Each structure stands twice: as structure tokens, then as C-alpha cells.
Amino acid sequence: MPSKTELPLFIGLMTGTSVDGIDAVLASIGDDHFSLLGTLSQPIPAPLRDDILALCQPGSNEIDRAGRVNLQLAGHYANTCQTLLTQAGITPDQVRAIGCHGQTIRHRPQPPGFSVQLGCPDSLAVATGIPVVSNFRNKDMALGGQGAPLVPPFHRQLFARPDQRIAVVNIGGMANVTLLDTGQLTGGFDTGPGNVLMDSWIQQHYQQAYDRNGDWAASAQPDSTLLTTLLDDPYFHQPPPKSTGRERFSRDWLNAQLANHSLPDDVIQATLAELTAHSIRDALNNFQPDHVLICGGGAHNRHLLERLQALLNTPVTSTAEHGLHPDWVEAAAFAWLAWARMEGKAGNAPVVTGASREAVLGQITLP
């Protein structure tokens, strides 16, 4: 690992559609270099998580509620950064910038598209004394793109191989794929729900945050008729570029799909796991990867990984076996995107998002 003075240091912050915590990384980054110097995950307090989830659907008094969450999130982001730096023995003046994705509460990719993330960058910059790069998605959308996914260029830097076709599958609340063909980034898009529906269903019935190891899903057989109903949603048949979120695949969406099905709760959970596995398999059918790398929270769902392995008939392994633990890939990507912004380098990939051109992404907020 290089000394801390050789390359600039960046912090990456990520809170995803699972709304299960704040992931933070400290990294040294250069044109052909990326290494982690520290990592930290902090829980989001339950009342704040409830407020965030409520804002993900239309409701009353949204602007005031969003304003409060915006400031509260910034405070938690700042505390996370300060703890991360303390643990790493690094002072704020040694960090060039924080790449803060923020918490998405709306993502509307269809033109005229927009994406809204909360987590006040001004408050974060003032509290930490470090420049903040934020609002990564809307420049790509202004150029006609989806504004998502944004992590494929980072995946290319870390995981591309000149002699292999590699698919990187991030399974967070939503799932997305990055297609790397013999070293080149050739595509990427959201495949649909990752953990979001499975998490919601087990929270509703057992008050658990997630299905640990996929044990509940593995305890029953999926229902093929329900699976067909779920996969009939037009999103799964829409060609890329495409992206999605809780706005579409919500508990209300699931309840509407279940209206004509009377099934045990465990069978529904098993079928939701199949929905994630089948939608990922279908997304990769034309690409035919030599190897599939998994990152995100879904990398810990043993049952889901087993189902993917069975459906894909190709090696399925964690990104940990290729240099970066699956829990830190997305936060690391936003550290890298902050580096790209500060260096004036393009952060998007038109072949992924559909934007009319490459662009430098993100806005800089000084302390």
C-alpha cells in the first residue's frame, strides 16, 4: 500500500435504496491506482430511516419533511466521516474531497428526467472542513441519460480483464449489472428489484431488517404462477438504457401483484428471491459472461447466490475475490467519482446511461 502522501485521499459516502446504513471509505486514488485506507459502516437511526422511506412515496408536507431529513442526514454523514478519519489517523486537511451520493428519494429517469438526493452538502462541508462533491446524477440526465447506474466506469477500472467477459452485479435495494467485454465497458443497467421487496416482506411479517442468508426464502418453494405475474411487469422487457427505484418497485406494487394470489408468506418470500435471481439471469442472457462478480448486500444472501449460480451456469463469486469487499464497492465508486470530478475527468458512460456525451459529474461545495 502506498504512503498516505503519494496520492490524494478521498472519502466516499453511500446510502442506497435499502436505507440500511451509511457506508464510508477512505481511499487513495490515481489514474491507475485505487486502494482503501479505511472503511466504516454506521446505522441510520430507525426514526430517520422511517422518515426517508416515507419520502420515497408521494405524501403531504413533503418539502418541510425533506428539509429536515436533508439536514439530519448531513449531520450523520459528518459524524461518519469524522469517525472514519479518526480511526485511520488522518486529518481533514489531508483529504481532497468527499464524494457524497446522498439518499435518493426520487429518481425519474424518463424525459424530462430528474433525480433527488438528500444530505445537505453545505452542512457536510462546513462540519468536516472538507470540500464535498455531490449531485452526480442530474448532469447525465440533462444530457438525455438515465443518470444511473453511475458505478460501471469504476467497475471497469477495478474488475475488467483483457481476456474475459465479466459481469459485475450489484445487489442492493435495486440490482444493476455492468458488462465488461475483454476489458471494455459495453453496457450496464438496473435489472429491477434486488433486496428491496424481500426486505419489505420480512419486515412486514417478522419485523426483521432482512432475510439473513436468505433462510426464510430457502424454507419454501417459489410459486411459478406468481413469478410469471411479477416478471410480466413491463420494466423487465424494456431494453436498456434503463434505471429504476422504489418509486416503481414498492410495497404498493407488490400488494397489487399479490391481489389475485393467495399464498403462504414463506412461499411469497421464496418467489421474491426468484424474481431477483431470474431478472438478473434474464439481463445477462445475451451477454453470456465468463464470470459473474457480486457486490452489495445481496452478496451475503447465500440462498440468492445459490439460485444465481444454478440459473447462470457460470462461476458466481464475490468481488472480495477480485480485490474489493462487496460491502464497500458502491461507497468506493463515489470516492472515485469525486476524484474524477476534481481531476476534470468524465464520470458517466453514455453506453450505459444513454447520455448524448461523456461529462464531468458532480458539483463542488467548499467548506
CSV table of C-alpha atoms in Angstrom, one decimal:
chain,number,residue,atom,x,y,z
A,1,MET,CA,0.0,0.0,0.0
A,2,PRO,CA,1.4,3.4,-0.9
A,3,SER,CA,2.2,6.0,1.7
A,4,LYS,CA,-0.6,8.4,2.5
A,5,THR,CA,1.3,11.3,0.8
A,6,GLU,CA,1.8,9.7,-2.6
A,7,LEU,CA,-1.7,10.1,-3.9
A,8,PRO,CA,-4.7,12.3,-3.0
A,9,LEU,CA,-7.1,10.9,-0.4
A,10,PHE,CA,-10.9,10.8,-0.9
A,11,ILE,CA,-13.9,9.8,1.2
A,12,GLY,CA,-16.8,8.0,-0.5
A,13,LEU,CA,-20.2,8.0,1.2
A,14,MET,CA,-23.2,5.9,0.2
A,15,THR,CA,-26.7,5.3,1.4
A,16,GLY,CA,-28.6,3.2,-1.1
A,17,THR,CA,-32.2,2.2,-1.7
A,18,SER,CA,-32.1,-0.3,1.1
A,19,VAL,CA,-31.7,2.6,3.5
A,20,ASP,CA,-29.9,0.3,6.0
A,21,GLY,CA,-26.9,2.4,6.9
A,22,ILE,CA,-24.1,4.8,5.8
A,23,ASP,CA,-21.2,3.2,4.1
A,24,ALA,CA,-17.9,5.2,4.1
A,25,VAL,CA,-14.5,4.5,2.6
A,26,LEU,CA,-11.2,6.4,2.7
A,27,ALA,CA,-9.2,5.8,-0.4
A,28,SER,CA,-6.0,6.9,-2.2
A,29,ILE,CA,-6.8,7.3,-5.9
A,30,GLY,CA,-4.8,8.0,-9.0
A,31,ASP,CA,-5.2,7.4,-12.8
A,32,ASP,CA,-4.3,3.7,-12.5
A,33,HIS,CA,-4.5,3.3,-8.7
A,34,PHE,CA,-7.2,2.7,-6.1
A,35,SER,CA,-6.6,1.4,-2.6
A,36,LEU,CA,-8.6,1.5,0.6
A,37,LEU,CA,-7.1,3.0,3.7
A,38,GLY,CA,-10.2,2.7,5.9
A,39,THR,CA,-13.8,1.7,5.9
A,40,LEU,CA,-16.8,2.3,8.2
A,41,SER,CA,-20.5,1.4,8.3
A,42,GLN,CA,-22.9,3.3,10.6
A,43,PRO,CA,-26.5,2.5,11.1
A,44,ILE,CA,-29.2,5.0,10.2
A,45,PRO,CA,-31.4,5.6,13.3
A,46,ALA,CA,-34.8,4.0,12.9
A,47,PRO,CA,-36.8,7.2,13.1
A,48,LEU,CA,-34.7,8.8,10.4
A,49,ARG,CA,-35.0,5.7,8.3
A,50,ASP,CA,-38.8,5.8,8.6
A,51,ASP,CA,-38.8,9.4,7.5
A,52,ILE,CA,-36.6,8.6,4.5
A,53,LEU,CA,-38.8,5.7,3.4
A,54,ALA,CA,-42.0,7.9,3.8
A,55,LEU,CA,-40.4,10.5,1.5
A,56,CYS,CA,-39.8,7.8,-1.2
A,57,GLN,CA,-43.5,7.9,-1.9
A,58,PRO,CA,-45.8,11.0,-2.5
A,59,GLY,CA,-47.2,12.5,0.7
A,60,SER,CA,-48.2,15.6,2.5
A,61,ASN,CA,-45.9,18.4,3.6
A,62,GLU,CA,-43.0,16.8,1.6
A,63,ILE,CA,-40.9,19.9,1.3
A,64,ASP,CA,-40.6,20.6,5.1
A,65,ARG,CA,-40.1,16.9,5.8
A,66,ALA,CA,-37.4,16.7,3.2
A,67,GLY,CA,-35.7,19.8,4.5
A,68,ARG,CA,-35.4,18.2,8.0
A,69,VAL,CA,-34.1,14.9,6.6
A,70,ASN,CA,-31.7,16.8,4.4
A,71,LEU,CA,-30.0,18.4,7.5
A,72,GLN,CA,-30.2,15.3,9.7
A,73,LEU,CA,-28.5,13.1,7.1
A,74,ALA,CA,-25.8,15.7,6.6
A,75,GLY,CA,-25.1,15.5,10.4
A,76,HIS,CA,-24.9,11.7,10.3
A,77,TYR,CA,-22.6,11.9,7.2
A,78,ALA,CA,-20.3,14.3,9.0
A,79,ASN,CA,-20.1,12.1,12.1
A,80,THR,CA,-19.3,9.1,10.0
A,81,CYS,CA,-16.5,11.0,8.1
A,82,GLN,CA,-15.0,12.2,11.4
A,83,THR,CA,-15.1,8.7,12.9
A,84,LEU,CA,-13.6,7.2,9.8
A,85,LEU,CA,-10.7,9.8,9.8
A,86,THR,CA,-10.0,9.3,13.5
A,87,GLN,CA,-9.8,5.5,13.0
A,88,ALA,CA,-7.4,6.0,10.1
A,89,GLY,CA,-5.3,8.6,11.8
A,90,ILE,CA,-5.9,11.1,9.1
A,91,THR,CA,-6.8,14.8,9.5
A,92,PRO,CA,-9.4,16.6,7.4
A,93,ASP,CA,-6.8,18.7,5.6
A,94,GLN,CA,-5.3,15.6,4.2
A,95,VAL,CA,-8.5,14.7,2.3
A,96,ARG,CA,-9.1,16.4,-1.0
A,97,ALA,CA,-12.8,15.8,-1.2
A,98,ILE,CA,-15.8,13.8,0.0
A,99,GLY,CA,-17.9,12.1,-2.7
A,100,CYS,CA,-21.4,12.1,-1.2
A,101,HIS,CA,-24.0,10.3,-3.2
A,102,GLY,CA,-26.8,11.3,-0.8
A,103,GLN,CA,-30.0,9.5,-0.1
A,104,THR,CA,-32.3,9.1,-3.2
A,105,ILE,CA,-35.9,9.9,-2.5
A,106,ARG,CA,-37.0,10.3,-6.2
A,107,HIS,CA,-35.5,9.0,-9.4
A,108,ARG,CA,-37.5,9.8,-12.5
A,109,PRO,CA,-35.4,8.8,-15.5
A,110,GLN,CA,-38.0,9.3,-18.2
A,111,PRO,CA,-37.6,12.6,-20.0
A,112,PRO,CA,-37.7,15.3,-18.7
A,113,GLY,CA,-35.8,13.3,-16.0
A,114,PHE,CA,-34.6,14.3,-12.6
A,115,SER,CA,-33.1,12.7,-9.5
A,116,VAL,CA,-33.3,14.0,-6.0
A,117,GLN,CA,-30.8,13.0,-3.2
A,118,LEU,CA,-30.9,14.4,0.3
A,119,GLY,CA,-27.9,15.1,2.6
A,120,CYS,CA,-27.1,18.8,2.6
A,121,PRO,CA,-23.6,19.2,1.0
A,122,ASP,CA,-23.1,22.7,2.5
A,123,SER,CA,-23.7,21.4,6.1
A,124,LEU,CA,-21.4,18.4,5.4
A,125,ALA,CA,-18.6,20.6,4.0
A,126,VAL,CA,-18.8,23.1,6.9
A,127,ALA,CA,-19.0,20.3,9.6
A,128,THR,CA,-16.0,18.4,8.2
A,129,GLY,CA,-13.9,21.2,6.7
A,130,ILE,CA,-13.6,19.2,3.5
A,131,PRO,CA,-14.9,20.0,0.0
A,132,VAL,CA,-17.9,17.9,-0.9
A,133,VAL,CA,-18.8,16.6,-4.4
A,134,SER,CA,-22.5,15.8,-4.7
A,135,ASN,CA,-25.4,15.8,-7.2
A,136,PHE,CA,-23.8,13.3,-9.5
A,137,ARG,CA,-26.8,12.2,-11.5
A,138,ASN,CA,-28.5,15.3,-12.9
A,139,LYS,CA,-25.8,16.3,-15.4
A,140,ASP,CA,-26.1,13.0,-17.2
A,141,MET,CA,-29.9,13.4,-17.2
A,142,ALA,CA,-29.6,16.8,-18.7
A,143,LEU,CA,-27.8,15.2,-21.5
A,144,GLY,CA,-30.6,12.8,-22.1
A,145,GLY,CA,-29.3,9.9,-19.9
A,146,GLN,CA,-30.8,7.9,-17.2
A,147,GLY,CA,-28.5,9.3,-14.5
A,148,ALA,CA,-27.9,5.7,-13.5
A,149,PRO,CA,-26.2,3.4,-13.0
A,150,LEU,CA,-23.0,5.5,-12.4
A,151,VAL,CA,-20.7,2.8,-11.0
A,152,PRO,CA,-19.8,0.9,-14.2
A,153,PRO,CA,-16.8,3.1,-15.1
A,154,PHE,CA,-15.4,2.4,-11.6
A,155,HIS,CA,-16.1,-1.3,-12.1
A,156,ARG,CA,-14.2,-1.2,-15.4
A,157,GLN,CA,-11.2,0.2,-13.6
A,158,LEU,CA,-11.2,-2.4,-10.9
A,159,PHE,CA,-12.6,-5.6,-12.5
A,160,ALA,CA,-12.1,-5.6,-16.2
A,161,ARG,CA,-9.9,-8.3,-17.7
A,162,PRO,CA,-8.5,-8.3,-21.2
A,163,ASP,CA,-9.2,-11.9,-21.8
A,164,GLN,CA,-12.7,-12.3,-20.1
A,165,ARG,CA,-16.3,-11.3,-20.4
A,166,ILE,CA,-17.2,-10.2,-16.8
A,167,ALA,CA,-20.5,-9.1,-15.4
A,168,VAL,CA,-20.5,-7.2,-12.2
A,169,VAL,CA,-23.8,-7.5,-10.4
A,170,ASN,CA,-24.6,-5.1,-7.6
A,171,ILE,CA,-27.4,-6.3,-5.5
A,172,GLY,CA,-28.6,-3.5,-3.2
A,173,GLY,CA,-32.2,-2.4,-2.8
A,174,MET,CA,-32.2,-2.5,-6.6
A,175,ALA,CA,-29.9,-4.6,-8.7
A,176,ASN,CA,-27.8,-3.5,-11.5
A,177,VAL,CA,-25.3,-5.1,-13.9
A,178,THR,CA,-22.1,-3.9,-15.5
A,179,LEU,CA,-20.9,-5.6,-18.7
A,180,LEU,CA,-17.2,-5.8,-19.3
A,181,ASP,CA,-16.2,-7.4,-22.5
A,182,THR,CA,-12.4,-8.2,-22.8
A,183,GLY,CA,-11.5,-5.0,-20.9
A,184,GLN,CA,-14.1,-2.7,-22.5
A,185,LEU,CA,-17.3,-1.4,-20.8
A,186,THR,CA,-20.1,-2.3,-23.2
A,187,GLY,CA,-23.2,-1.8,-21.1
A,188,GLY,CA,-24.9,-1.6,-17.8
A,189,PHE,CA,-28.4,-1.0,-16.4
A,190,ASP,CA,-30.7,-1.7,-13.5
A,191,THR,CA,-32.2,-5.1,-13.7
A,192,GLY,CA,-35.1,-4.5,-11.2
A,193,PRO,CA,-35.5,-5.2,-7.5
A,194,GLY,CA,-32.6,-6.6,-5.6
A,195,ASN,CA,-33.2,-6.9,-1.9
A,196,VAL,CA,-36.0,-4.3,-1.6
A,197,LEU,CA,-39.0,-6.5,-1.9
A,198,MET,CA,-37.6,-9.3,0.1
A,199,ASP,CA,-36.6,-6.9,2.9
A,200,SER,CA,-40.0,-5.3,2.9
A,201,TRP,CA,-41.8,-8.6,3.1
A,202,ILE,CA,-39.8,-9.9,6.0
A,203,GLN,CA,-40.1,-6.6,7.8
A,204,GLN,CA,-43.8,-6.7,7.4
A,205,HIS,CA,-44.2,-10.2,8.8
A,206,TYR,CA,-41.3,-10.7,11.2
A,207,GLN,CA,-40.1,-7.2,11.9
A,208,GLN,CA,-36.6,-8.2,10.7
A,209,ALA,CA,-34.5,-5.8,8.6
A,210,TYR,CA,-33.6,-8.5,6.1
A,211,ASP,CA,-33.7,-12.2,5.4
A,212,ARG,CA,-30.4,-13.4,6.9
A,213,ASN,CA,-28.7,-15.7,4.4
A,214,GLY,CA,-32.0,-16.0,2.6
A,215,ASP,CA,-33.0,-18.6,5.1
A,216,TRP,CA,-36.7,-17.8,5.1
A,217,ALA,CA,-36.8,-17.8,1.2
A,218,ALA,CA,-35.0,-21.1,1.2
A,219,SER,CA,-37.5,-22.7,3.6
A,220,ALA,CA,-40.2,-22.8,0.9
A,221,GLN,CA,-40.7,-23.5,-2.8
A,222,PRO,CA,-41.5,-20.5,-5.1
A,223,ASP,CA,-44.8,-20.2,-6.9
A,224,SER,CA,-44.3,-20.3,-10.6
A,225,THR,CA,-47.6,-18.6,-11.4
A,226,LEU,CA,-46.8,-15.6,-9.1
A,227,LEU,CA,-43.3,-15.5,-10.5
A,228,THR,CA,-44.7,-15.2,-14.0
A,229,THR,CA,-47.0,-12.4,-12.9
A,230,LEU,CA,-44.1,-10.5,-11.3
A,231,LEU,CA,-41.9,-10.9,-14.4
A,232,ASP,CA,-44.7,-9.6,-16.6
A,233,ASP,CA,-44.1,-6.1,-15.4
A,234,PRO,CA,-43.1,-4.0,-18.5
A,235,TYR,CA,-39.8,-2.9,-16.9
A,236,PHE,CA,-38.3,-6.3,-17.3
A,237,HIS,CA,-39.0,-6.3,-21.0
A,238,GLN,CA,-37.8,-2.7,-21.6
A,239,PRO,CA,-34.5,-2.5,-23.4
A,240,PRO,CA,-31.6,-0.6,-21.9
A,241,PRO,CA,-30.6,2.1,-21.1
A,242,LYS,CA,-32.9,1.9,-18.1
A,243,SER,CA,-32.9,2.5,-14.4
A,244,THR,CA,-35.5,2.2,-11.6
A,245,GLY,CA,-36.1,2.5,-7.9
A,246,ARG,CA,-38.6,2.4,-5.0
A,247,GLU,CA,-40.9,4.7,-7.0
A,248,ARG,CA,-41.8,1.7,-9.1
A,249,PHE,CA,-40.9,-1.5,-7.1
A,250,SER,CA,-42.6,-0.6,-3.8
A,251,ARG,CA,-44.7,-2.4,-1.3
A,252,ASP,CA,-47.8,-1.0,-3.0
A,253,TRP,CA,-46.5,-2.5,-6.3
A,254,LEU,CA,-46.1,-5.9,-4.6
A,255,ASN,CA,-49.5,-5.8,-3.0
A,256,ALA,CA,-51.1,-5.1,-6.3
A,257,GLN,CA,-49.3,-8.1,-7.8
A,258,LEU,CA,-50.5,-10.3,-4.9
A,259,ALA,CA,-54.1,-9.3,-5.3
A,260,ASN,CA,-55.1,-12.4,-7.3
A,261,HIS,CA,-52.8,-14.8,-5.4
A,262,SER,CA,-53.5,-16.4,-2.1
A,263,LEU,CA,-50.2,-17.9,-0.9
A,264,PRO,CA,-48.4,-18.6,2.3
A,265,ASP,CA,-46.0,-15.8,3.4
A,266,ASP,CA,-42.9,-18.0,3.1
A,267,VAL,CA,-43.8,-19.0,-0.5
A,268,ILE,CA,-44.1,-15.3,-1.4
A,269,GLN,CA,-40.6,-14.7,0.1
A,270,ALA,CA,-39.2,-17.6,-1.9
A,271,THR,CA,-40.8,-16.2,-5.1
A,272,LEU,CA,-39.4,-12.7,-4.4
A,273,ALA,CA,-35.9,-14.3,-4.2
A,274,GLU,CA,-36.6,-16.0,-7.6
A,275,LEU,CA,-37.7,-12.7,-9.0
A,276,THR,CA,-34.4,-11.1,-8.2
A,277,ALA,CA,-32.4,-14.1,-9.5
A,278,HIS,CA,-34.5,-14.6,-12.7
A,279,SER,CA,-34.4,-10.9,-13.6
A,280,ILE,CA,-30.6,-10.8,-13.2
A,281,ARG,CA,-30.3,-14.1,-15.2
A,282,ASP,CA,-32.5,-12.6,-18.0
A,283,ALA,CA,-30.5,-9.4,-18.1
A,284,LEU,CA,-27.3,-11.4,-18.7
A,285,ASN,CA,-28.7,-13.9,-21.2
A,286,ASN,CA,-27.4,-12.1,-24.3
A,287,PHE,CA,-24.0,-11.2,-22.7
A,288,GLN,CA,-23.1,-14.7,-21.7
A,289,PRO,CA,-20.4,-13.8,-19.2
A,290,ASP,CA,-17.4,-16.0,-18.4
A,291,HIS,CA,-17.5,-14.8,-14.7
A,292,VAL,CA,-20.1,-13.0,-12.6
A,293,LEU,CA,-18.9,-10.9,-9.7
A,294,ILE,CA,-21.4,-10.0,-6.9
A,295,CYS,CA,-21.3,-6.9,-4.7
A,296,GLY,CA,-23.7,-5.1,-2.4
A,297,GLY,CA,-25.8,-6.5,0.5
A,298,GLY,CA,-27.1,-9.3,-1.7
A,299,ALA,CA,-23.6,-10.8,-1.7
A,300,HIS,CA,-24.4,-12.1,1.9
A,301,ASN,CA,-27.6,-13.8,0.8
A,302,ARG,CA,-26.4,-17.4,0.5
A,303,HIS,CA,-29.7,-18.7,-1.0
A,304,LEU,CA,-29.8,-16.0,-3.6
A,305,LEU,CA,-26.3,-16.7,-4.7
A,306,GLU,CA,-27.0,-20.4,-5.0
A,307,ARG,CA,-30.0,-19.6,-7.1
A,308,LEU,CA,-28.0,-17.3,-9.4
A,309,GLN,CA,-25.3,-20.0,-9.7
A,310,ALA,CA,-27.9,-22.5,-10.7
A,311,LEU,CA,-29.6,-20.2,-13.2
A,312,LEU,CA,-26.5,-18.7,-14.8
A,313,ASN,CA,-24.3,-21.9,-15.1
A,314,THR,CA,-21.2,-19.8,-14.9
A,315,PRO,CA,-18.9,-19.0,-11.9
A,316,VAL,CA,-20.5,-16.6,-9.4
A,317,THR,CA,-18.2,-15.1,-6.8
A,318,SER,CA,-17.9,-12.1,-4.5
A,319,THR,CA,-15.9,-9.1,-5.6
A,320,ALA,CA,-13.8,-9.8,-2.5
A,321,GLU,CA,-12.0,-12.5,-4.5
A,322,HIS,CA,-11.1,-9.8,-7.0
A,323,GLY,CA,-9.7,-7.1,-4.7
A,324,LEU,CA,-12.6,-5.2,-3.1
A,325,HIS,CA,-15.1,-6.5,-0.4
A,326,PRO,CA,-18.7,-6.3,-1.7
A,327,ASP,CA,-19.8,-4.1,1.2
A,328,TRP,CA,-17.6,-1.2,0.0
A,329,VAL,CA,-17.9,-1.2,-3.8
A,330,GLU,CA,-20.5,1.5,-4.0
A,331,ALA,CA,-19.0,3.9,-1.5
A,332,ALA,CA,-15.7,3.3,-3.2
A,333,ALA,CA,-17.3,4.2,-6.5
A,334,PHE,CA,-18.3,7.6,-5.2
A,335,ALA,CA,-14.9,8.3,-3.8
A,336,TRP,CA,-13.7,7.5,-7.3
A,337,LEU,CA,-16.3,9.8,-8.9
A,338,ALA,CA,-15.2,12.6,-6.5
A,339,TRP,CA,-11.7,12.0,-7.7
A,340,ALA,CA,-12.9,12.2,-11.4
A,341,ARG,CA,-14.7,15.4,-10.7
A,342,MET,CA,-11.7,17.1,-9.0
A,343,GLU,CA,-9.5,15.9,-11.9
A,344,GLY,CA,-11.9,17.1,-14.5
A,345,LYS,CA,-12.5,13.6,-15.9
A,346,ALA,CA,-15.7,12.2,-17.3
A,347,GLY,CA,-17.7,10.2,-14.7
A,348,ASN,CA,-20.5,8.9,-16.8
A,349,ALA,CA,-20.6,6.3,-19.6
A,350,PRO,CA,-23.0,7.0,-22.4
A,351,VAL,CA,-23.0,3.4,-23.4
A,352,VAL,CA,-24.6,2.7,-20.0
A,353,THR,CA,-26.9,5.7,-19.3
A,354,GLY,CA,-27.8,6.8,-22.9
A,355,ALA,CA,-26.5,10.3,-22.4
A,356,SER,CA,-25.5,12.2,-25.6
A,357,ARG,CA,-21.9,12.5,-24.5
A,358,GLU,CA,-19.4,12.0,-21.7
A,359,ALA,CA,-19.5,14.6,-18.9
A,360,VAL,CA,-17.8,15.6,-15.7
A,361,LEU,CA,-20.3,14.8,-13.0
A,362,GLY,CA,-20.9,16.4,-9.6
A,363,GLN,CA,-21.0,19.8,-8.0
A,364,ILE,CA,-18.3,21.0,-5.6
A,365,THR,CA,-19.2,22.6,-2.3
A,366,LEU,CA,-16.4,24.3,-0.4
A,367,PRO,CA,-16.3,24.4,3.4
